[in-house]
Short mmCIF file of C-alpha atoms and ligand atoms in Angstrom, two decimals:
data_model
loop_
_atom_site.label_atom_id
_atom_site.label_comp_id
_atom_site.label_asym_id
_atom_site.label_seq_id
_atom_site.Cartn_x
_atom_site.Cartn_y
_atom_site.Cartn_z
CA MET A 1 29.93 38.02 -59.30
CA ARG A 2 26.75 36.45 -60.66
CA TYR A 3 25.83 32.76 -60.57
CA HIS A 4 23.87 30.62 -62.98
CA SER A 5 22.68 27.03 -63.18
CA THR A 6 24.87 24.24 -64.58
CA ARG A 7 21.85 23.44 -66.75
CA SER A 8 21.24 26.87 -68.24
CA ASP A 9 22.65 27.75 -71.62
CA THR A 10 25.23 30.32 -70.58
CA ARG A 11 25.23 31.97 -74.02
CA GLY A 12 21.46 32.41 -74.06
CA SER A 13 20.13 35.76 -72.93
CA ASP A 14 17.35 33.98 -71.05
CA ALA A 15 19.75 32.28 -68.62
CA PRO A 16 18.71 33.67 -65.24
CA ARG A 17 21.67 34.92 -63.24
CA VAL A 18 21.48 35.63 -59.54
CA GLY A 19 23.74 37.17 -56.92
CA LEU A 20 25.48 35.14 -54.24
CA SER A 21 22.82 35.77 -51.56
CA ALA A 22 20.04 34.46 -53.79
CA ALA A 23 22.10 31.43 -54.80
CA LEU A 24 22.85 30.63 -51.14
CA ALA A 25 19.23 31.07 -50.07
CA ALA A 26 17.92 28.84 -52.86
CA GLY A 27 20.42 25.98 -52.57
CA LEU A 28 19.43 24.38 -55.89
CA ALA A 29 18.78 26.43 -59.07
CA PRO A 30 15.11 26.54 -60.22
CA ASP A 31 15.80 24.22 -63.18
CA GLY A 32 17.25 21.57 -60.85
CA GLY A 33 20.86 22.44 -61.74
CA LEU A 34 23.67 23.54 -59.45
CA TYR A 35 24.80 27.14 -59.12
CA VAL A 36 28.19 27.99 -60.61
CA PRO A 37 29.99 31.35 -60.95
CA GLU A 38 29.64 33.03 -64.35
CA ALA A 39 33.44 33.31 -64.53
CA LEU A 40 36.30 31.96 -62.44
CA PRO A 41 38.76 34.64 -61.35
CA ARG A 42 42.53 34.10 -61.69
CA LEU A 43 44.11 35.34 -58.49
CA THR A 44 47.60 36.10 -57.28
CA LEU A 45 47.43 34.49 -53.88
CA THR A 46 49.71 34.71 -50.88
CA PRO A 47 49.25 32.66 -47.71
CA GLY A 48 47.32 34.57 -45.06
CA SER A 49 48.38 34.42 -41.44
CA THR A 50 45.33 32.25 -40.72
CA LEU A 51 42.92 30.12 -42.71
CA ALA A 52 40.27 32.79 -42.15
CA SER A 53 42.41 35.53 -43.66
CA THR A 54 43.39 33.38 -46.68
CA ALA A 55 39.69 32.63 -47.12
CA ALA A 56 38.66 36.28 -46.97
CA ALA A 57 41.15 37.17 -49.74
CA LEU A 58 40.35 34.12 -51.90
CA LEU A 59 36.59 34.52 -51.63
CA ALA A 60 36.38 38.30 -52.09
CA PRO A 61 35.75 38.02 -55.88
CA PHE A 62 33.01 35.45 -55.24
CA PHE A 63 31.26 37.87 -52.85
CA ALA A 64 31.81 40.96 -55.02
CA GLU A 65 28.71 43.16 -55.52
CA ASP A 66 26.65 41.12 -53.09
CA PRO A 67 25.29 42.58 -49.83
CA LEU A 68 27.11 39.78 -47.99
CA SER A 69 30.49 41.11 -49.13
CA GLU A 70 30.67 43.62 -46.29
CA HIS A 71 30.34 40.68 -43.87
CA LEU A 72 32.90 38.42 -45.57
CA HIS A 73 35.65 39.12 -43.06
CA ASP A 74 33.35 38.38 -40.10
CA ILE A 75 31.88 35.29 -41.76
CA CYS A 76 35.36 33.83 -42.38
CA HIS A 77 36.57 34.59 -38.87
CA GLU A 78 33.41 33.25 -37.23
CA ALA A 79 33.09 30.07 -39.31
CA LEU A 80 36.66 29.11 -40.19
CA ASN A 81 38.37 29.40 -36.81
CA ILE A 82 39.03 25.65 -36.95
CA PRO A 83 42.60 24.30 -37.06
CA ALA A 84 43.45 22.54 -40.36
CA PRO A 85 47.08 21.45 -39.90
CA LEU A 86 49.12 19.88 -42.69
CA CYS A 87 51.05 17.16 -40.84
CA SER A 88 53.71 14.82 -42.19
CA LEU A 89 52.93 11.12 -42.52
CA SER A 90 55.50 8.47 -41.65
CA THR A 91 56.39 7.91 -45.32
CA PRO A 92 58.72 10.52 -46.96
CA ASP A 93 57.17 13.57 -48.68
CA ASP A 94 53.66 12.34 -47.74
CA TRP A 95 51.37 14.64 -45.79
CA VAL A 96 47.92 14.66 -44.29
CA LEU A 97 45.65 17.69 -44.13
CA GLU A 98 43.67 17.15 -40.93
CA LEU A 99 40.17 18.48 -41.48
CA PHE A 100 38.56 16.91 -38.40
CA HIS A 101 39.22 19.48 -35.69
CA GLY A 102 35.79 21.16 -35.86
CA PRO A 103 32.85 20.71 -33.46
CA THR A 104 31.61 17.47 -35.07
CA ALA A 105 35.04 16.07 -35.98
CA ALA A 106 34.58 15.92 -39.77
CA PHE A 107 35.48 18.27 -42.64
CA LYS A 108 31.77 19.05 -43.14
CA ASP A 109 32.09 21.53 -40.24
CA PHE A 110 33.89 24.06 -42.48
CA GLY A 111 31.09 24.18 -45.04
CA ALA A 112 28.19 23.94 -42.61
CA ARG A 113 29.50 26.71 -40.35
CA PHE A 114 30.25 28.97 -43.31
CA LEU A 115 26.79 28.42 -44.79
CA ALA A 116 25.16 29.12 -41.41
CA ALA A 117 27.21 32.30 -40.95
CA CYS A 118 26.08 33.48 -44.41
CA LEU A 119 22.41 32.58 -44.06
CA ALA A 120 22.21 34.16 -40.60
CA ARG A 121 23.25 37.48 -42.19
CA LEU A 122 20.74 37.31 -45.04
CA GLY A 123 17.68 38.20 -42.98
CA GLY A 124 14.26 37.41 -44.41
CA ASP A 125 11.75 34.77 -43.38
CA ALA A 126 12.37 31.85 -41.07
CA ARG A 127 13.98 28.89 -42.82
CA HIS A 128 13.56 25.17 -42.36
CA ILE A 129 16.71 23.41 -43.52
CA LEU A 130 16.43 19.83 -44.75
CA VAL A 131 19.56 17.75 -44.86
CA ALA A 132 20.03 14.21 -46.12
CA THR A 133 23.17 12.69 -44.66
CA SER A 134 25.28 9.60 -45.14
CA GLY A 135 26.82 10.32 -41.75
CA ASP A 136 28.75 13.54 -41.16
CA THR A 137 26.91 16.33 -42.97
CA GLY A 138 23.84 16.11 -40.75
CA ALA A 139 25.78 16.56 -37.52
CA ALA A 140 27.84 19.43 -38.94
CA VAL A 141 24.71 21.23 -40.15
CA GLY A 142 22.93 20.52 -36.86
CA ALA A 143 25.82 21.96 -34.86
CA ALA A 144 26.15 24.99 -37.15
CA PHE A 145 22.46 25.97 -36.87
CA PHE A 146 21.72 24.73 -33.34
CA GLY A 147 20.15 27.52 -31.30
CA ARG A 148 20.21 30.05 -34.16
CA PRO A 149 16.99 32.08 -34.08
CA GLY A 150 14.89 31.84 -37.25
CA PHE A 151 16.29 28.45 -38.26
CA ARG A 152 15.10 24.92 -37.86
CA VAL A 153 16.92 21.82 -39.13
CA THR A 154 15.57 18.37 -40.01
CA ILE A 155 18.19 15.67 -40.58
CA LEU A 156 17.35 12.52 -42.57
CA TYR A 157 19.71 9.57 -42.29
CA PRO A 158 19.50 5.92 -43.37
CA ASP A 159 18.57 3.83 -40.32
CA GLY A 160 21.43 1.40 -39.71
CA GLY A 161 23.45 3.04 -42.50
CA VAL A 162 25.65 5.28 -40.33
CA SER A 163 28.10 4.37 -37.57
CA PRO A 164 26.61 4.09 -34.05
CA ARG A 165 28.50 7.20 -32.94
CA GLN A 166 27.40 9.13 -36.02
CA ALA A 167 23.80 8.15 -35.26
CA HIS A 168 24.18 9.32 -31.68
CA ALA A 169 25.62 12.64 -32.82
CA LEU A 170 22.76 13.18 -35.30
CA GLY A 171 20.12 12.71 -32.61
CA SER A 172 21.91 14.60 -29.85
CA PHE A 173 20.93 18.21 -30.57
CA GLY A 174 17.27 18.65 -29.65
CA GLY A 175 15.82 22.17 -29.68
CA ASN A 176 15.57 23.46 -33.26
CA VAL A 177 17.38 20.39 -34.71
CA ARG A 178 15.52 17.09 -35.20
CA ALA A 179 16.66 13.77 -36.63
CA LEU A 180 14.65 11.26 -38.69
CA ARG A 181 15.96 7.74 -39.21
CA VAL A 182 14.69 6.71 -42.61
CA GLN A 183 13.84 3.08 -43.39
CA GLY A 184 15.97 3.07 -46.52
CA ARG A 185 19.34 4.11 -47.91
CA PHE A 186 21.06 7.46 -48.28
CA ASP A 187 19.68 7.72 -51.84
CA ASP A 188 16.15 7.51 -50.33
CA CYS A 189 16.96 10.34 -47.91
CA GLN A 190 18.22 12.48 -50.78
CA ARG A 191 15.12 11.67 -52.84
CA LEU A 192 12.79 12.67 -49.98
CA VAL A 193 14.57 16.00 -49.49
CA LYS A 194 14.46 16.78 -53.20
CA ALA A 195 10.76 15.88 -53.42
CA ALA A 196 9.91 18.14 -50.47
CA LEU A 197 11.90 21.06 -51.90
CA ASN A 198 10.10 20.70 -55.24
CA ASP A 199 6.61 20.17 -53.73
CA PRO A 200 4.42 23.23 -54.45
CA ALA A 201 2.09 22.16 -51.63
CA LEU A 202 4.89 22.74 -49.12
CA ARG A 203 6.03 26.11 -50.49
CA GLU A 204 4.78 28.10 -47.50
CA LEU A 205 6.99 26.08 -45.11
CA GLY A 206 10.17 27.97 -46.12
CA LEU A 207 12.10 24.78 -46.88
CA THR A 208 15.68 24.93 -48.09
CA SER A 209 18.59 22.50 -48.23
CA ALA A 210 22.14 22.32 -46.93
CA ASN A 211 23.48 19.44 -48.98
CA SER A 212 26.86 19.30 -50.65
CA ILE A 213 25.44 21.02 -53.71
CA SER A 214 25.26 24.29 -51.76
CA LEU A 215 27.70 26.98 -52.89
CA GLY A 216 27.96 27.97 -49.25
CA ARG A 217 29.78 24.72 -48.59
CA LEU A 218 31.92 24.61 -51.73
CA LEU A 219 33.44 28.09 -51.30
CA PRO A 220 34.98 27.64 -47.83
CA GLN A 221 36.32 24.22 -48.82
CA MET A 222 38.35 25.93 -51.56
CA ALA A 223 39.90 28.04 -48.83
CA TYR A 224 41.51 25.27 -46.78
CA TRP A 225 43.01 23.65 -49.86
CA ALA A 226 44.39 26.98 -51.02
CA HIS A 227 45.71 27.83 -47.56
CA ALA A 228 47.49 24.48 -47.15
CA ALA A 229 48.97 24.58 -50.67
CA LEU A 230 50.10 28.21 -50.32
CA GLU A 231 51.82 27.59 -46.98
CA HIS A 232 53.44 24.42 -48.29
CA HIS A 233 54.64 26.20 -51.42
CA ALA A 234 55.97 29.14 -49.41
CA ALA A 235 57.94 26.77 -47.16
CA GLY A 236 59.57 24.54 -49.77
CA GLY A 237 58.70 25.79 -53.25
CA GLU A 238 56.76 22.63 -54.11
CA ARG A 239 53.25 22.31 -55.41
CA LEU A 240 51.06 20.05 -53.28
CA ASN A 241 49.50 17.06 -55.06
CA LEU A 242 46.34 15.71 -53.43
CA VAL A 243 44.44 12.48 -52.89
CA VAL A 244 40.88 13.24 -51.78
CA PRO A 245 38.45 10.71 -50.22
CA THR A 246 35.43 11.18 -52.46
CA GLY A 247 31.69 10.62 -52.28
CA ASN A 248 29.57 13.46 -53.66
CA LEU A 249 32.73 15.08 -55.06
CA GLY A 250 32.32 18.31 -53.06
CA ASN A 251 35.68 18.24 -51.32
CA ALA A 252 37.66 17.20 -54.42
CA LEU A 253 35.85 19.74 -56.60
CA ALA A 254 36.81 22.46 -54.12
CA ALA A 255 40.47 21.40 -54.48
CA ILE A 256 40.18 21.52 -58.27
CA LEU A 257 38.57 24.98 -58.14
CA ALA A 258 41.29 26.20 -55.76
CA ARG A 259 43.83 25.17 -58.39
CA GLU A 260 41.80 26.85 -61.17
CA VAL A 261 41.84 30.20 -59.36
CA GLY A 262 45.58 30.05 -58.77
CA ALA A 263 46.46 28.02 -55.67
CA PRO A 264 49.66 25.93 -56.05
CA VAL A 265 47.79 22.62 -56.07
CA GLY A 266 49.25 19.94 -58.36
CA GLU A 267 47.42 16.80 -59.40
CA VAL A 268 44.10 15.98 -57.69
CA VAL A 269 43.43 12.23 -57.47
CA LEU A 270 40.07 10.87 -56.32
CA ALA A 271 39.81 7.95 -53.87
CA THR A 272 36.41 6.28 -53.59
CA ASN A 273 35.22 3.19 -51.75
CA ALA A 274 33.53 0.31 -53.63
CA ASN A 275 31.07 2.83 -55.14
CA ARG A 276 32.86 3.02 -58.46
CA THR A 277 30.86 5.50 -60.54
CA LEU A 278 33.78 7.96 -60.80
CA PRO A 279 36.66 5.44 -61.14
CA ASP A 280 34.75 3.70 -63.93
CA TYR A 281 34.14 7.00 -65.71
CA PHE A 282 37.76 8.12 -65.47
CA ALA A 283 38.81 4.67 -66.71
CA GLY A 284 36.99 5.43 -69.95
CA GLN A 285 33.46 4.10 -69.41
CA GLU A 286 30.21 6.02 -69.91
CA TYR A 287 29.17 8.13 -66.92
CA THR A 288 26.68 5.83 -65.18
CA PRO A 289 25.16 6.86 -61.83
CA ARG A 290 23.92 3.84 -59.91
CA PRO A 291 22.47 2.89 -56.51
CA SER A 292 24.98 3.15 -53.67
CA VAL A 293 26.42 0.07 -51.98
CA PRO A 294 27.19 0.09 -48.24
CA THR A 295 30.85 0.07 -47.19
CA VAL A 296 32.96 0.63 -44.06
CA ALA A 297 33.63 4.17 -45.34
CA ASN A 298 29.91 4.98 -45.17
CA ALA A 299 30.15 8.76 -45.63
CA MET A 300 31.32 8.04 -49.19
CA ASP A 301 28.52 5.56 -50.03
CA VAL A 302 27.38 7.56 -53.05
CA GLY A 303 26.49 6.09 -56.43
CA ALA A 304 25.40 9.36 -58.08
CA PRO A 305 27.94 12.04 -57.05
CA SER A 306 25.96 15.28 -56.98
CA ASN A 307 28.85 17.60 -57.84
CA PHE A 308 29.75 15.73 -61.03
CA GLU A 309 27.52 18.22 -62.81
CA ARG A 310 29.79 21.05 -61.65
CA LEU A 311 32.90 19.21 -62.85
CA ALA A 312 31.26 18.73 -66.25
CA TRP A 313 30.48 22.47 -66.27
CA LEU A 314 34.12 23.29 -65.53
CA TYR A 315 35.14 21.26 -68.61
CA ARG A 316 32.34 22.61 -70.83
CA GLY A 317 33.60 23.30 -74.31
CA ARG A 318 36.41 20.79 -73.78
CA ALA A 319 34.23 17.92 -72.58
CA GLY A 320 36.37 15.47 -74.53
CA GLU A 321 39.19 16.22 -72.10
CA LEU A 322 37.31 15.42 -68.93
CA PRO A 323 37.58 11.60 -68.90
CA GLY A 324 41.37 11.87 -69.14
CA ALA A 325 41.73 14.83 -66.81
CA PHE A 326 41.70 12.96 -63.49
CA ARG A 327 42.76 9.71 -61.95
CA ALA A 328 40.27 7.99 -59.66
CA ARG A 329 40.67 4.70 -57.79
CA ALA A 330 38.11 2.58 -55.95
CA VAL A 331 39.26 0.95 -52.72
CA GLU A 332 37.37 -2.12 -51.50
CA ASP A 333 36.55 -2.60 -47.80
CA ARG A 334 39.19 -5.28 -47.30
CA GLU A 335 41.92 -2.98 -48.61
CA ILE A 336 40.61 -0.06 -46.50
CA LEU A 337 40.83 -2.14 -43.32
CA ASP A 338 44.19 -3.55 -44.33
CA THR A 339 45.49 0.00 -44.83
CA VAL A 340 44.19 1.03 -41.39
CA ARG A 341 46.07 -1.93 -39.89
CA ARG A 342 49.32 -1.36 -41.79
CA ARG A 343 49.45 2.37 -41.10
CA PHE A 344 48.56 1.78 -37.45
CA ALA A 345 51.74 -0.29 -37.22
CA LEU A 346 53.60 2.81 -38.51
CA GLY A 347 52.09 4.92 -35.71
CA GLU A 348 49.21 6.44 -37.74
CA LEU A 349 45.49 6.10 -37.08
CA HIS A 350 43.11 6.91 -39.94
CA CYS A 351 39.34 6.83 -40.28
CA PRO A 352 38.14 4.44 -43.03
CA HIS A 353 37.61 7.31 -45.53
CA THR A 354 41.07 8.71 -44.97
CA ALA A 355 42.49 5.18 -45.20
CA ALA A 356 41.01 4.82 -48.70
CA ALA A 357 43.03 7.88 -49.75
CA VAL A 358 46.17 6.62 -48.02
CA SER A 359 45.81 3.34 -49.90
CA VAL A 360 45.57 5.22 -53.21
CA LEU A 361 48.62 7.30 -52.30
CA GLU A 362 50.58 4.12 -51.56
CA GLU A 363 49.55 2.78 -54.97
CA LEU A 364 50.67 6.01 -56.67
CA ARG A 365 54.03 5.94 -54.90
CA ALA A 366 54.51 2.28 -55.83
CA GLY A 367 53.83 3.32 -59.43
CA GLY A 368 56.60 5.93 -59.25
CA ALA A 369 54.70 9.13 -58.37
CA SER A 370 57.16 11.82 -57.26
CA GLY A 371 56.77 15.20 -55.57
CA ASP A 372 54.90 16.15 -52.42
CA TRP A 373 51.53 14.55 -51.85
CA ALA A 374 48.85 15.11 -49.22
CA VAL A 375 45.75 13.10 -48.37
CA ALA A 376 42.76 14.75 -46.73
CA ALA A 377 41.83 13.31 -43.33
CA THR A 378 38.09 13.88 -43.59
CA ALA A 379 36.91 12.62 -40.18
CA HIS A 380 38.33 11.76 -36.78
CA PRO A 381 38.84 7.98 -36.44
CA ALA A 382 36.88 7.92 -33.16
CA LYS A 383 33.63 8.48 -35.11
CA PHE A 384 34.11 4.98 -36.57
CA GLU A 385 35.09 3.02 -33.49
CA ALA A 386 32.75 0.14 -34.40
CA VAL A 387 34.76 -0.47 -37.59
CA LEU A 388 38.19 0.40 -36.23
CA GLU A 389 38.19 -1.28 -32.83
CA ALA A 390 38.25 -4.73 -34.38
CA VAL A 391 41.37 -3.71 -36.30
CA VAL A 392 43.35 -1.46 -33.96
CA GLY A 393 41.83 -1.78 -30.47
CA THR A 394 40.51 1.18 -28.48
CA VAL A 395 40.32 4.50 -30.30
CA PRO A 396 40.86 7.58 -28.08
CA VAL A 397 37.87 9.97 -28.18
CA PRO A 398 38.51 13.73 -28.58
CA PRO A 399 36.72 16.05 -26.09
CA VAL A 400 34.19 17.42 -28.66
CA LEU A 401 32.96 13.92 -29.43
CA GLU A 402 33.02 12.90 -25.78
CA GLU A 403 30.69 15.78 -24.97
CA MET A 404 28.35 14.96 -27.86
CA LEU A 405 28.20 11.28 -26.89
CA ALA A 406 27.40 12.19 -23.28
CA ARG A 407 24.22 14.00 -24.32
CA PRO A 408 21.00 11.99 -24.70
CA ALA A 409 20.02 11.27 -28.31
CA SER A 410 16.77 10.44 -30.07
CA ALA A 411 15.57 10.09 -33.65
CA GLU A 412 12.08 9.40 -35.01
CA ALA A 413 11.59 6.54 -37.46
CA LEU A 414 10.25 7.51 -40.89
CA SER A 415 9.20 5.39 -43.86
CA ALA A 416 10.97 6.08 -47.15
CA GLU A 417 7.64 6.90 -48.87
CA TYR A 418 7.28 10.58 -49.72
CA PRO A 419 3.69 11.09 -48.46
CA ALA A 420 4.83 10.12 -44.95
CA PHE A 421 7.60 12.73 -45.04
CA ALA A 422 5.29 15.45 -46.42
CA ALA A 423 2.79 14.71 -43.64
CA TRP A 424 5.55 14.84 -41.02
CA LEU A 425 6.74 18.22 -42.34
CA ARG A 426 3.22 19.65 -42.21
CA ALA A 427 2.63 18.31 -38.71
CA ASN A 428 5.96 19.75 -37.54
CA ALA A 429 5.78 23.13 -39.30
C1 LIG B 1 31.37 13.61 -46.73
C2 LIG B 1 32.57 12.79 -46.45
C3 LIG B 1 33.41 12.36 -47.49
C4 LIG B 1 33.09 12.61 -48.95
O1 LIG B 1 33.18 13.98 -49.29
P1 LIG B 1 32.46 14.52 -50.62
O2 LIG B 1 32.63 15.99 -50.57
O3 LIG B 1 31.03 14.09 -50.54
O4 LIG B 1 33.14 13.88 -51.78
C5 LIG B 1 34.57 11.68 -47.16
N1 LIG B 1 34.87 11.38 -45.88
C6 LIG B 1 34.08 11.78 -44.86
C7 LIG B 1 34.46 11.40 -43.47
C8 LIG B 1 32.91 12.49 -45.11
O5 LIG B 1 32.12 12.86 -44.08
#
């Protein structure tokens, strides 16, 4: 399998194509686009006995002809040994895919661990991974690369823009993982990372990224959707429809790709917070990226979803179909908190991101949606105790988070101006 940029003309002979290893090592394509496979395979899938074995079968065509393919089995078993149970909700035929049982209690662990397992097998020069985070990615990447020889991680997060427990987690690693609290928003963090990656003066620092645009995160996310849908289909013969809490569109895109390659996934509906770029687009407006607004579901505070470019690529040639191809709903903070409260009374506890999806599912059911539906639970509620405690009282903390919160944490302050970041990178090379 070869990969090319979303921005290259795929019919042109000059479109540079690279193997999986090169695409993983680079993160972003040289023209600023995102790497996509030159063709999507159609697979006849059966549920594996574990997520790791489903993943190894599903991803084999994506690893074909790359040196990493001989390690695919080990990569899947090392990175994806995280439970991802599909549990029933208290309302009939409604399910929740719990993706928060990894070391940092958010779904980002699947992608970060898989990317780390791949990059660790690539060899080559030392790498300095830059990661801009709106909350959960940074901790997942920090945990996945912590203590790995040849790697160093710098996390940039918006000061005051993540939950107190998320902030603690981001600063709790030490060693080869450092945290910078940026005096700005998530968009500023992303801008700083992009500027550093594109700065010729910093080329010798071996900088690379681990943001949600990385193929190494998208591929394993396809695997848990496929695994859940295959098991569900095997048990009851029903396709699984999905509501996905959405920010940069990485998780939802993975679900859509899983369906494209043959997993029994039905409709995929997007749930956002008050950042309405995608709901507005799928309601028929022009695609208009905009600055993000802060919400109680902060890991989805994204105004310019980076994976939209991959969705547009998937619908290339039938671009006219894209605006009508998906339903997307924005859920305001008040409704998110109200959903947390109402579902708590039913014996469920959801993080604010998951609650946005539950709210959308309730709306779909009220509108007559039939069949089996699952929401993704993207983070453990205990990461958002500051938001949730006012609504539901004390939130029990799982052991992984307890341990992380017990460690000391520190983060350096950084201005949102690029020269300050470039100077910091040089001083800390
Ligand atoms: C990252 C994140 C999201 C959004 O996922 P995308 O892949 O960016 O759409 C939703 N919920 C939580 C808890 C997250 O950490």
